[in-house]
Amino acid sequence: MVNVFEEYLRPQVQLTAEEWTRLQALSSAQHLRKRQFLLHAGQVWQSYAFVCRGCLRQYTIDAKGVEHMLKFSIENWWAGDRESLVTGQPSRQYIDALEDTDVLLFPKVDFDQFAREVPAFHAFIDGLLGRTYLASQRRVQTAISADAETKYREFVQTYPQLALRVPLRMIASYLGLSAETLSRIRGLNTK
Amino acid sequence: MVNVFEEYLRPQVQLTAEEWTRLQALSSAQHLRKRQFLLHAGQVWQSYAFVCRGCLRQYTIDAKGVEHMLKFSIENWWAGDRESLVTGQPSRQYIDALEDTDVLLFPKVDFDQFAREVPAFHAFIDGLLGRTYLASQRRVQTAISADAETKYREFVQTYPQLALRVPLRMIASYLGLSAETLSRIRGLNTK
DNA sequence: AAAACACCTTGACATAAGTCAAGCTTATTA
DNA sequence: TAATAAGCTTGACTTATGTCAAGGTGTTTT
């Protein structure tokens, strides 16, 4: 399981053998069965989570009981509620597994400490955060300007791996559409 | 003009007199008349821009010629197209002034260099980016889950300064609504 | 001080997308 | 392997929001 992380990280950051060992020692593996929760609203999120295998969904539930998908995380992605992580406040989000999933958890304190002491790693995390932010901005732009069909097309183009793997009604929710609307749109595209 | 920046930064980062002088020396002031452009689609954006006075809008124009507001920046806010800054690719965005505006420009190369050499400043920029990213995530969440009225209410609550200062049709665009819809919503709230 | 413009509002109508409900497959679970 | 649940699709209907058009203020501009 650490192997997956190693293969992910090695091409991106130059770490000494010692640093690598130390980083690895910070992590703890966790296995999630399908439908099992990694985070529940009300809990404080205090880690960085790296997905080695499987698929997670991150979502909120509104006053009417409707779920709103915020993010999906498959192999080589990071997951977690950054807001809770940064503020220390209880999360309003849920994270659970759409498939049996293996996760590496890095406690915030240790992880940040490590980043502070290893500039190359720090730079890598900064870059990651920057790219994630850009992706978020693009999502905003699509959300405010595109019609339903365009939203779906862009999603498939951006995340082809997810389009095949995640239930449609969750993709619909991610895009701010009803499941029925998304189903009809797909009907059109197929024909 | 540098005073505004100093008052903004001093409470947030501890810089030595020398560092402060050096940072200041990197900046160049620019004055924009109302409606004047700071960035035009096709140009590469290569700076960090700090607004000392006035108000900027940042937007795209789609294939139909419709503008979509991405961001407004008033005093003590940063502006710029991060995507173009990071990738070095020509921007697809426009930035122009809604009022006469004073801006401090920090060339990317120098700014990044300074951040690398002054850890406290680096940490400050990281924190800023992190908060901006959180704001973007919240905007996504509202965009996919809220109705028109809620979007507007949250906007007013989050940015009361902007609600008074920016033309309604631009706020409507920022929220992904038509100007007419926003106007009707406001009619309801007032009564 | 006109003239031209930018901005907001309102009405009438159009339409994209949502809701509710049923039926049909394909996975899970007992 | 029967039973249950999850997921997708389709139809009929509703609704929120968009579009088009006109009129009214208030602001720039000449």
PDB file of C-alpha atoms in Angstrom, chain B residues 37-106:
ATOM      1  CA  PHE B  37      -7.970  47.224 -18.672  1.00  0.00           C
ATOM      2  CA  LEU B  38      -5.330  45.636 -16.479  1.00  0.00           C
ATOM      3  CA  LEU B  39      -5.448  42.336 -18.374  1.00  0.00           C
ATOM      4  CA  HIS B  40      -6.844  41.445 -21.765  1.00  0.00           C
ATOM      5  CA  ALA B  41      -7.514  37.907 -23.024  1.00  0.00           C
ATOM      6  CA  GLY B  42      -4.534  36.783 -25.092  1.00  0.00           C
ATOM      7  CA  GLN B  43      -1.978  38.432 -22.828  1.00  0.00           C
ATOM      8  CA  VAL B  44       0.155  36.449 -20.419  1.00  0.00           C
ATOM      9  CA  TRP B  45      -0.352  37.493 -16.822  1.00  0.00           C
ATOM     10  CA  GLN B  46       2.954  37.660 -14.977  1.00  0.00           C
ATOM     11  CA  SER B  47       2.431  39.583 -11.770  1.00  0.00           C
ATOM     12  CA  TYR B  48       0.761  39.640  -8.452  1.00  0.00           C
ATOM     13  CA  ALA B  49      -1.507  42.666  -8.235  1.00  0.00           C
ATOM     14  CA  PHE B  50      -2.581  44.285  -4.996  1.00  0.00           C
ATOM     15  CA  VAL B  51      -5.445  46.769  -5.040  1.00  0.00           C
ATOM     16  CA  CYS B  52      -4.792  49.875  -2.924  1.00  0.00           C
ATOM     17  CA  ARG B  53      -7.872  51.824  -3.962  1.00  0.00           C
ATOM     18  CA  GLY B  54     -10.833  51.280  -6.261  1.00  0.00           C
ATOM     19  CA  CYS B  55     -12.420  48.159  -7.662  1.00  0.00           C
ATOM     20  CA  LEU B  56     -11.508  45.645 -10.346  1.00  0.00           C
ATOM     21  CA  ARG B  57     -13.605  43.032 -12.054  1.00  0.00           C
ATOM     22  CA  GLN B  58     -12.230  39.830 -13.537  1.00  0.00           C
ATOM     23  CA  TYR B  59     -14.283  37.994 -16.147  1.00  0.00           C
ATOM     24  CA  THR B  60     -14.394  35.866 -19.260  1.00  0.00           C
ATOM     25  CA  ILE B  61     -16.411  36.363 -22.440  1.00  0.00           C
ATOM     26  CA  ASP B  62     -17.961  33.245 -23.927  1.00  0.00           C
ATOM     27  CA  ALA B  63     -18.597  32.284 -27.548  1.00  0.00           C
ATOM     28  CA  LYS B  64     -21.926  34.148 -27.506  1.00  0.00           C
ATOM     29  CA  GLY B  65     -20.261  37.323 -26.303  1.00  0.00           C
ATOM     30  CA  VAL B  66     -21.670  37.006 -22.780  1.00  0.00           C
ATOM     31  CA  GLU B  67     -19.497  38.108 -19.882  1.00  0.00           C
ATOM     32  CA  HIS B  68     -19.092  35.853 -16.837  1.00  0.00           C
ATOM     33  CA  MET B  69     -17.776  37.509 -13.697  1.00  0.00           C
ATOM     34  CA  LEU B  70     -15.127  35.507 -11.902  1.00  0.00           C
ATOM     35  CA  LYS B  71     -14.104  37.891  -9.184  1.00  0.00           C
ATOM     36  CA  PHE B  72     -14.227  41.430  -7.859  1.00  0.00           C
ATOM     37  CA  SER B  73     -11.234  42.963  -6.109  1.00  0.00           C
ATOM     38  CA  ILE B  74     -11.380  46.036  -3.919  1.00  0.00           C
ATOM     39  CA  GLU B  75      -8.908  47.615  -1.514  1.00  0.00           C
ATOM     40  CA  ASN B  76      -6.608  45.087   0.197  1.00  0.00           C
ATOM     41  CA  TRP B  77      -7.439  42.299  -2.231  1.00  0.00           C
ATOM     42  CA  TRP B  78      -5.233  40.590  -4.729  1.00  0.00           C
ATOM     43  CA  ALA B  79      -6.078  40.230  -8.389  1.00  0.00           C
ATOM     44  CA  GLY B  80      -4.700  38.397 -11.381  1.00  0.00           C
ATOM     45  CA  ASP B  81      -5.139  35.291 -13.478  1.00  0.00           C
ATOM     46  CA  ARG B  82      -3.439  32.557 -11.523  1.00  0.00           C
ATOM     47  CA  GLU B  83      -3.820  30.057 -14.317  1.00  0.00           C
ATOM     48  CA  SER B  84      -1.901  32.185 -16.777  1.00  0.00           C
ATOM     49  CA  LEU B  85       0.615  33.088 -14.083  1.00  0.00           C
ATOM     50  CA  VAL B  86       1.365  29.464 -13.305  1.00  0.00           C
ATOM     51  CA  THR B  87       1.219  27.966 -16.784  1.00  0.00           C
ATOM     52  CA  GLY B  88       2.707  30.869 -18.699  1.00  0.00           C
ATOM     53  CA  GLN B  89      -0.103  30.482 -21.232  1.00  0.00           C
ATOM     54  CA  PRO B  90      -2.083  33.442 -22.596  1.00  0.00           C
ATOM     55  CA  SER B  91      -5.006  34.328 -20.389  1.00  0.00           C
ATOM     56  CA  ARG B  92      -8.630  33.837 -21.367  1.00  0.00           C
ATOM     57  CA  GLN B  93      -9.686  36.469 -18.873  1.00  0.00           C
ATOM     58  CA  TYR B  94     -10.192  40.197 -18.737  1.00  0.00           C
ATOM     59  CA  ILE B  95      -9.561  42.467 -15.816  1.00  0.00           C
ATOM     60  CA  ASP B  96     -10.768  46.033 -15.902  1.00  0.00           C
ATOM     61  CA  ALA B  97     -11.594  48.792 -13.469  1.00  0.00           C
ATOM     62  CA  LEU B  98     -15.104  49.525 -12.249  1.00  0.00           C
ATOM     63  CA  GLU B  99     -13.822  52.702 -10.635  1.00  0.00           C
ATOM     64  CA  ASP B 100     -10.604  54.671 -10.805  1.00  0.00           C
ATOM     65  CA  THR B 101      -8.212  52.235  -9.219  1.00  0.00           C
ATOM     66  CA  ASP B 102      -4.672  52.125  -7.837  1.00  0.00           C
ATOM     67  CA  VAL B 103      -2.765  48.888  -8.104  1.00  0.00           C
ATOM     68  CA  LEU B 104       0.617  47.690  -6.906  1.00  0.00           C
ATOM     69  CA  LEU B 105       2.234  45.194  -9.271  1.00  0.00           C
ATOM     70  CA  PHE B 106       4.846  42.654  -8.157  1.00  0.00           C
TER      71      PHE B 106
END
